[in-house]
JSON list of C-alpha atoms in Angstrom, two decimals:
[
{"chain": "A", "resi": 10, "resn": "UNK", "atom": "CA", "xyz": [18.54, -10.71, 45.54]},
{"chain": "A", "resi": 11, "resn": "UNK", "atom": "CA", "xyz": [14.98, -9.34, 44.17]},
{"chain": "A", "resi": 12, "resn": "UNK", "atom": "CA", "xyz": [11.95, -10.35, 45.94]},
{"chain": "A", "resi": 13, "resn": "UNK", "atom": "CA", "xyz": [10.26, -12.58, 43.95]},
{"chain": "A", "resi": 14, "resn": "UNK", "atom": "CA", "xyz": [6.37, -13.62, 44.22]},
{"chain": "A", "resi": 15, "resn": "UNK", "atom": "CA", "xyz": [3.50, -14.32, 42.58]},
{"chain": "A", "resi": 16, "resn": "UNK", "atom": "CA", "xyz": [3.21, -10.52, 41.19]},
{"chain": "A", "resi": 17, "resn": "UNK", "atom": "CA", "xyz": [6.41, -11.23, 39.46]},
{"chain": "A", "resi": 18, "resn": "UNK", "atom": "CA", "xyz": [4.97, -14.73, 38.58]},
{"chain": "A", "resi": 19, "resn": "UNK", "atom": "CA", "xyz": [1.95, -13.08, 36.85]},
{"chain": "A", "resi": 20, "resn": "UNK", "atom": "CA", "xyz": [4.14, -10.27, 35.16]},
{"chain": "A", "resi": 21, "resn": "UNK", "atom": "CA", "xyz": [6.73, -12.04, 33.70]},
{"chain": "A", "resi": 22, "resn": "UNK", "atom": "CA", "xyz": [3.30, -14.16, 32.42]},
{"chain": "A", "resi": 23, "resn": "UNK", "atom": "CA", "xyz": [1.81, -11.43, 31.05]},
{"chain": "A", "resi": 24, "resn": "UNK", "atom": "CA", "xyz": [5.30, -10.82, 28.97]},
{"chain": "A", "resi": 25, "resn": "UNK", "atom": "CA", "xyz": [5.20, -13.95, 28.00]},
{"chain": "A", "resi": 26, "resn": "UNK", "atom": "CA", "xyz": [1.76, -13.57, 26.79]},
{"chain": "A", "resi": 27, "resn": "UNK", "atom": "CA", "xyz": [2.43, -10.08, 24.92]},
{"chain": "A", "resi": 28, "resn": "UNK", "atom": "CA", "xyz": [5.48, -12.30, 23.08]},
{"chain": "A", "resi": 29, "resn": "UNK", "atom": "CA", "xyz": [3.15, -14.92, 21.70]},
{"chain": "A", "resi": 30, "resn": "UNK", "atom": "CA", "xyz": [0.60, -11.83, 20.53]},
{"chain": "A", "resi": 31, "resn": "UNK", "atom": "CA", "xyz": [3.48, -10.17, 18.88]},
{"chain": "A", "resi": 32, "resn": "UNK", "atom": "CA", "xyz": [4.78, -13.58, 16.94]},
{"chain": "A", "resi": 33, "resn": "UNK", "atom": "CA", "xyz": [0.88, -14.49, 16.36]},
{"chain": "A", "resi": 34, "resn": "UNK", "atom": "CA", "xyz": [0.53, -10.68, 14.98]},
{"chain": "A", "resi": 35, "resn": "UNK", "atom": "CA", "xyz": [3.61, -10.61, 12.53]},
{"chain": "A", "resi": 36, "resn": "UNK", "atom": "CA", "xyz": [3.08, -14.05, 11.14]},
{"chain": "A", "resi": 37, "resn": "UNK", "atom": "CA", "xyz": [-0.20, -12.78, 10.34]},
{"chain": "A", "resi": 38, "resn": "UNK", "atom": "CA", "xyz": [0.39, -9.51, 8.73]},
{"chain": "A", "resi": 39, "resn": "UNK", "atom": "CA", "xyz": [3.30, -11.29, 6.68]},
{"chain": "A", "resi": 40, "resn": "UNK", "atom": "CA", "xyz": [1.06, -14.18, 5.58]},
{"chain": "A", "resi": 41, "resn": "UNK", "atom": "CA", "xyz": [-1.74, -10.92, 4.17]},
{"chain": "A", "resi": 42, "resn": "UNK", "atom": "CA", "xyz": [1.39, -9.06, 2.73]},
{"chain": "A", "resi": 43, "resn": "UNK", "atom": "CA", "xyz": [1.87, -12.50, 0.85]},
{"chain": "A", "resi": 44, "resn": "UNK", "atom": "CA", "xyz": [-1.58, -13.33, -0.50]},
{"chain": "A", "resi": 45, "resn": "UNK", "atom": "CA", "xyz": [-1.59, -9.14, -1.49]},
{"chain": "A", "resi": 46, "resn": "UNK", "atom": "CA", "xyz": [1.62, -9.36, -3.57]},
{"chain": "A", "resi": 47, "resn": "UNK", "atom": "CA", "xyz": [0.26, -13.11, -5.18]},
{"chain": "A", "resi": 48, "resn": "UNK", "atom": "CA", "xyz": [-3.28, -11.40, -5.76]},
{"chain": "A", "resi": 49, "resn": "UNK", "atom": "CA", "xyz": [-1.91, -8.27, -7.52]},
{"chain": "A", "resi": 50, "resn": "UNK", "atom": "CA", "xyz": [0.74, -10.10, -10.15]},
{"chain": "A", "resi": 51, "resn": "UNK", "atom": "CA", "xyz": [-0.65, -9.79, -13.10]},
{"chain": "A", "resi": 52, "resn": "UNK", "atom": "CA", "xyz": [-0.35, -11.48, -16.42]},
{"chain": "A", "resi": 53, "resn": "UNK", "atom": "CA", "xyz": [2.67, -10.41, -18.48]},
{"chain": "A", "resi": 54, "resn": "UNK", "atom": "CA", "xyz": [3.45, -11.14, -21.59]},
{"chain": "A", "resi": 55, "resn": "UNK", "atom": "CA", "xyz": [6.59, -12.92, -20.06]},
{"chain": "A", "resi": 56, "resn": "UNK", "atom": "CA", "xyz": [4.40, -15.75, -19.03]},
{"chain": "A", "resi": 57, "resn": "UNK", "atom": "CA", "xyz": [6.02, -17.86, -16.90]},
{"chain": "A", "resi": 58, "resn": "UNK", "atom": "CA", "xyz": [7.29, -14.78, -14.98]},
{"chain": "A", "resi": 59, "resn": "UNK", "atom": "CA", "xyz": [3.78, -14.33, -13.68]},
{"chain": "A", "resi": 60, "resn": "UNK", "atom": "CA", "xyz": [3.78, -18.27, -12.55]},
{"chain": "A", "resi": 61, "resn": "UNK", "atom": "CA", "xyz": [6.72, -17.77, -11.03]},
{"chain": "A", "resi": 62, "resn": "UNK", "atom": "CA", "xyz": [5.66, -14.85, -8.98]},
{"chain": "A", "resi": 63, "resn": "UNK", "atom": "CA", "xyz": [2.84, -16.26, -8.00]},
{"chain": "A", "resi": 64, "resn": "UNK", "atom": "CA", "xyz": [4.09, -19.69, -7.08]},
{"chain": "A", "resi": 65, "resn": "UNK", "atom": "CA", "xyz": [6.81, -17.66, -4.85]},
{"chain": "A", "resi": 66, "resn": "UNK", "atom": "CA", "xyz": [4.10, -15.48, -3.19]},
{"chain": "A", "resi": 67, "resn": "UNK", "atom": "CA", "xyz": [2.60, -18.74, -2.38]},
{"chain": "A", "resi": 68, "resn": "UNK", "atom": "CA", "xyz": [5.21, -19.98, -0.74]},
{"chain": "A", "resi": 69, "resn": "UNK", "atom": "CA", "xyz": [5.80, -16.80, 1.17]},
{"chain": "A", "resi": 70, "resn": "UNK", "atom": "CA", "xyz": [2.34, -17.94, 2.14]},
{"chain": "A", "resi": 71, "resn": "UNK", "atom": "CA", "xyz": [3.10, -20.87, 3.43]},
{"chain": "A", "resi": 72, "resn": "UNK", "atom": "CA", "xyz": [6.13, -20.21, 5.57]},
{"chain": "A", "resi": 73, "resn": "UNK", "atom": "CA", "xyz": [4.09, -17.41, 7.20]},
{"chain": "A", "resi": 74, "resn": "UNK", "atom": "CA", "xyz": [1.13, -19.90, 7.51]},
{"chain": "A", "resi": 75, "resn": "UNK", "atom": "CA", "xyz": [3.89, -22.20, 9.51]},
{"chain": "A", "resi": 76, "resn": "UNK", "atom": "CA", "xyz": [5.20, -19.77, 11.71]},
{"chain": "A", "resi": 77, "resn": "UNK", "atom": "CA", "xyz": [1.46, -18.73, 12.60]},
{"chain": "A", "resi": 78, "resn": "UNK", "atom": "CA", "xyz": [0.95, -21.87, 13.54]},
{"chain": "A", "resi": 79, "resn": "UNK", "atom": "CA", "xyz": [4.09, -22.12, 15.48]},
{"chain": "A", "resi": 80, "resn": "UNK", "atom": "CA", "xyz": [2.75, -18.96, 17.57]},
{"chain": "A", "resi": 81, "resn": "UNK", "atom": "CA", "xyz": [-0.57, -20.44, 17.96]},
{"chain": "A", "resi": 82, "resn": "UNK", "atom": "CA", "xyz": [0.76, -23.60, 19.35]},
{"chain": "A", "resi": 83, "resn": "UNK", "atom": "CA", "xyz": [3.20, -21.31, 21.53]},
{"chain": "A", "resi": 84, "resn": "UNK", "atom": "CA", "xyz": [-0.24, -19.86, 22.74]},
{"chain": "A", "resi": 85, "resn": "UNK", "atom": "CA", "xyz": [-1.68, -23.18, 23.52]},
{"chain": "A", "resi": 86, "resn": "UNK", "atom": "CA", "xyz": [1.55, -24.61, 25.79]},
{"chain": "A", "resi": 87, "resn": "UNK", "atom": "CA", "xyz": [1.57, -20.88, 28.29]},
{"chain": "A", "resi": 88, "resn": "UNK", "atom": "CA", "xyz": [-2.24, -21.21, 28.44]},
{"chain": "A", "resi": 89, "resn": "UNK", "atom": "CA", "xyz": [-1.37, -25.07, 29.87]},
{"chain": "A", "resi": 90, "resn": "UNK", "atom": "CA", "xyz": [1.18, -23.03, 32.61]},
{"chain": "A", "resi": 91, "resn": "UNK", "atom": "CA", "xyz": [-0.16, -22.35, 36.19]},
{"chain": "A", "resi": 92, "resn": "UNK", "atom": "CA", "xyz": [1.11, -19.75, 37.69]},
{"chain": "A", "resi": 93, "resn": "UNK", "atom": "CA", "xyz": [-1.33, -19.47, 40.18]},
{"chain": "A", "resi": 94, "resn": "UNK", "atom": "CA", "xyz": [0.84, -21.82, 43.09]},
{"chain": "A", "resi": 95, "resn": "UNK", "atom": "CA", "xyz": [4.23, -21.79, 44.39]},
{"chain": "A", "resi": 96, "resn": "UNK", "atom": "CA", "xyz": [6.63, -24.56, 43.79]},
{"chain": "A", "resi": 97, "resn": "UNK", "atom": "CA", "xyz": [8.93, -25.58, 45.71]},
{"chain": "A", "resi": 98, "resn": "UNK", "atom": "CA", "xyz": [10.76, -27.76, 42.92]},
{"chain": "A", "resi": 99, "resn": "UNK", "atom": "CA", "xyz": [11.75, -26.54, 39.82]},
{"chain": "A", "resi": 100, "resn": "UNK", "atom": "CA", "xyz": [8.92, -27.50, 37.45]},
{"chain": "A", "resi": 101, "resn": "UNK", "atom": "CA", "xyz": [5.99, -26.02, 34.66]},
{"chain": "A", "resi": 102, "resn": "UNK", "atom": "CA", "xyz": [4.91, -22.73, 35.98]},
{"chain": "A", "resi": 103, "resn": "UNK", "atom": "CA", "xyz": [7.99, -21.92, 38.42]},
{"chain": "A", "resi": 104, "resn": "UNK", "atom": "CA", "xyz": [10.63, -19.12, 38.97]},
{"chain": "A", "resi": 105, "resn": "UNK", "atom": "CA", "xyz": [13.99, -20.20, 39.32]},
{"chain": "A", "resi": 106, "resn": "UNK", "atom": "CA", "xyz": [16.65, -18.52, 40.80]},
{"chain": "A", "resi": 107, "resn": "UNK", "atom": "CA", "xyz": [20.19, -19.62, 40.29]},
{"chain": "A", "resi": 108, "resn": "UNK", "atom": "CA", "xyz": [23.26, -18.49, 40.65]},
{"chain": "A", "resi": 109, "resn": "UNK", "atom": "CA", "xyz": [24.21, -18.03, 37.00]},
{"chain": "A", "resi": 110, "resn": "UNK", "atom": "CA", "xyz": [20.66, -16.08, 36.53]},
{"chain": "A", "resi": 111, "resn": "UNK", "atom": "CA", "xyz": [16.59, -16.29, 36.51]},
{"chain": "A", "resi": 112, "resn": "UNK", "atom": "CA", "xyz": [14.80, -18.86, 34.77]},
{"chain": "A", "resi": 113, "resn": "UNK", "atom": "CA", "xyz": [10.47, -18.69, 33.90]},
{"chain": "A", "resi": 114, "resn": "UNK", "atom": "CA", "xyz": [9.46, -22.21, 33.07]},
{"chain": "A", "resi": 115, "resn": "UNK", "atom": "CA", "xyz": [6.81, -21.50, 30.42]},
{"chain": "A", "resi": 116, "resn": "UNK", "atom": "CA", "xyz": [7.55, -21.05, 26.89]},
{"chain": "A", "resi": 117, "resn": "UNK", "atom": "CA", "xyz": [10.54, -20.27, 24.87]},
{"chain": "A", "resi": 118, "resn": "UNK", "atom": "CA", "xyz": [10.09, -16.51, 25.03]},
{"chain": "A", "resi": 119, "resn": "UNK", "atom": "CA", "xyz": [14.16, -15.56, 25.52]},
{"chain": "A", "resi": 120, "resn": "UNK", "atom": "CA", "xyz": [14.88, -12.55, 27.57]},
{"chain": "A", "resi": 121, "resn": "UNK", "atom": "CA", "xyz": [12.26, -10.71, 29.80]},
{"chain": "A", "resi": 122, "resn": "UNK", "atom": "CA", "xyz": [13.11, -7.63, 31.18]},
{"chain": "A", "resi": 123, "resn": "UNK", "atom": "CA", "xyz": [11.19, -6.78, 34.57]},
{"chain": "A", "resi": 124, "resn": "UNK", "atom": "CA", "xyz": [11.89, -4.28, 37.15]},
{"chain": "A", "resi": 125, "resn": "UNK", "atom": "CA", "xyz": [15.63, -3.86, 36.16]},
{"chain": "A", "resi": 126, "resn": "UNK", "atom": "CA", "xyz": [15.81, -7.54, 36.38]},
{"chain": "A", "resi": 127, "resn": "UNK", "atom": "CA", "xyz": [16.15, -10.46, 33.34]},
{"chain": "A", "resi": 128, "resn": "UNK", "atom": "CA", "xyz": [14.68, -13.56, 33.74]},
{"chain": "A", "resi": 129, "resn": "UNK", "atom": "CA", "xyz": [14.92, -16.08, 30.51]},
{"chain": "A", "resi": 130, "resn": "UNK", "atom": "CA", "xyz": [11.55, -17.84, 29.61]},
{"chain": "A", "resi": 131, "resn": "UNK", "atom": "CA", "xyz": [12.49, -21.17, 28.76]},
{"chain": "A", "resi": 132, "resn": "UNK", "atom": "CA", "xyz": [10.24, -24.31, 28.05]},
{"chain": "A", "resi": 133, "resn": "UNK", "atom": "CA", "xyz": [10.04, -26.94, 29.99]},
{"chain": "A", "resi": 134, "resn": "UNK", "atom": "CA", "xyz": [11.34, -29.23, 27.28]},
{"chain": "A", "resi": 135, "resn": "UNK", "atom": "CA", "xyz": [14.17, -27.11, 26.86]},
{"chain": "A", "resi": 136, "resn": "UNK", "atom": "CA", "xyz": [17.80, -28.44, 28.06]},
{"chain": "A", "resi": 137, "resn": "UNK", "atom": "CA", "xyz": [18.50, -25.80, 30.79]},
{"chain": "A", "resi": 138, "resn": "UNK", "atom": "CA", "xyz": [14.89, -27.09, 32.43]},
{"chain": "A", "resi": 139, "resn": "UNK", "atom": "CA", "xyz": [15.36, -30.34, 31.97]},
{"chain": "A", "resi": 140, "resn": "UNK", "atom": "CA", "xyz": [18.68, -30.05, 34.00]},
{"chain": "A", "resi": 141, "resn": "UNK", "atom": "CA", "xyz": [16.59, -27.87, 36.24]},
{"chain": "A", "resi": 142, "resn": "UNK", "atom": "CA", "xyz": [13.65, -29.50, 36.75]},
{"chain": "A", "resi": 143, "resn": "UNK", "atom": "CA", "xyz": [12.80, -31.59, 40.02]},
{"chain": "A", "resi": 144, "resn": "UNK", "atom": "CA", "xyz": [15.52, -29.88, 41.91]},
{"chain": "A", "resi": 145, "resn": "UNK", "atom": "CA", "xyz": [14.78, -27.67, 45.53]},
{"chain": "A", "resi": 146, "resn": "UNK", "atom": "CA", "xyz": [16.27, -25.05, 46.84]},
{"chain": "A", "resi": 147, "resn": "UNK", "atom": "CA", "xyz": [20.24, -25.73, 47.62]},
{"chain": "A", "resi": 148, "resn": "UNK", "atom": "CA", "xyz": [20.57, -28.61, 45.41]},
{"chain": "A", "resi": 149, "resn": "UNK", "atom": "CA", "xyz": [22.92, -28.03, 42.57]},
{"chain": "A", "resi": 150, "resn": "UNK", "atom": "CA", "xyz": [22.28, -29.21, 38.58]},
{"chain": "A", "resi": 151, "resn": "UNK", "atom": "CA", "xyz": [25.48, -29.04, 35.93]},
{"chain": "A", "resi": 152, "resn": "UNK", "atom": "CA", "xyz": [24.43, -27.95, 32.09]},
{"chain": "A", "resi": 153, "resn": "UNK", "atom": "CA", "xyz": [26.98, -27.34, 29.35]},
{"chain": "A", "resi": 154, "resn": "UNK", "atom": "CA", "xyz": [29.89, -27.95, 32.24]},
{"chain": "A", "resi": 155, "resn": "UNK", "atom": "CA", "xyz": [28.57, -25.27, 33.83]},
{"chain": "A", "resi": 156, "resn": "UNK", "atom": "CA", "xyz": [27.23, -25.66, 37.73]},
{"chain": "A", "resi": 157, "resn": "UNK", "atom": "CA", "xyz": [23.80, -24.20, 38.58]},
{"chain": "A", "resi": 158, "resn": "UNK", "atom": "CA", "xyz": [22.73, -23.80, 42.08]},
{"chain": "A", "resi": 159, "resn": "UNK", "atom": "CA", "xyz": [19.08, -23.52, 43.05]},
{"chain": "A", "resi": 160, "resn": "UNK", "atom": "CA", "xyz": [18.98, -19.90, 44.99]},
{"chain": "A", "resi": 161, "resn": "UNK", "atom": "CA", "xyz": [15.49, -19.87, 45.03]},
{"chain": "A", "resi": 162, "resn": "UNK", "atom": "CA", "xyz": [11.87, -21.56, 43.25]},
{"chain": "A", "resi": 163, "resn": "UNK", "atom": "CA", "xyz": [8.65, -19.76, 43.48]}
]
């Protein structure tokens, strides 16, 4: 099993943190792409077909703006994680170590590769950490059928 301490903590943070800027960048760019393509339609001599453009460039628009704001709250809940301390039950903030795999309680990020290693970045309102959470080292925790045991929390 990998060593894991607060240099992982702070690493699989910071991958965490590049996720959020990647989601906060696209939702952007998509959102100017959209205001761009409902700037430049021009008046036809269709008529409606320029409302129509528009009104779907808006809403472009506005799924993009939701998303953005999705990221931004995203942002919000890893700046709220500590990473700074080491657990010793499975909680906000820890690594867990089981033996089906490694968990980051932080956000929702899915898959983080480190060191030839994957941890999953879940949330801590997510149903693998809720099944998780409060539980120590040995103890065991059963999601989907399946039985978890605690290997290690950091």
């Amino acid at each position: 099993m990998l060593e894991i301490n607060q240099n992982t903590k702070a690493a699989l943070f910071s991958l965490c943190q590049q996720y959020v800027q990647q989601r906060i960048d696209t939702a952007r760019q998509a959102m100017e792409a959209a205001q761009e393509a409902a700037n430049s339609e021009s008046k036809s001599s269709a008529g409606d077909k320029y409302e129509t453009g528009r009104a779907m460039a808006q809403l472009e628009r506005d799924r993009n703006a939701q998303l953005l704001a999705g990221a931004l709250q995203l942002k919000r809940d890893l700046q709220q994680v500590v990473i700074d301390k080491t657990y010793e039950s499975v909680q906000p903030g820890s690594i867990v170590t089981t033996n089906r795999g490694g968990y980051f309680i932080s956000i929702g990020a899915g898959k983080l590769l480190l060191d030839d290693a994957a941890y999953f970045g879940v949330s801590s309102g997510s149903p693998i950490a809720i099944a998780l959470a409060g539980r120590k080292v040995g103890e065991v925790a059963t999601f989907n059928k399946l039985t978890y045991e605690i290997l290690g929390v950091v």
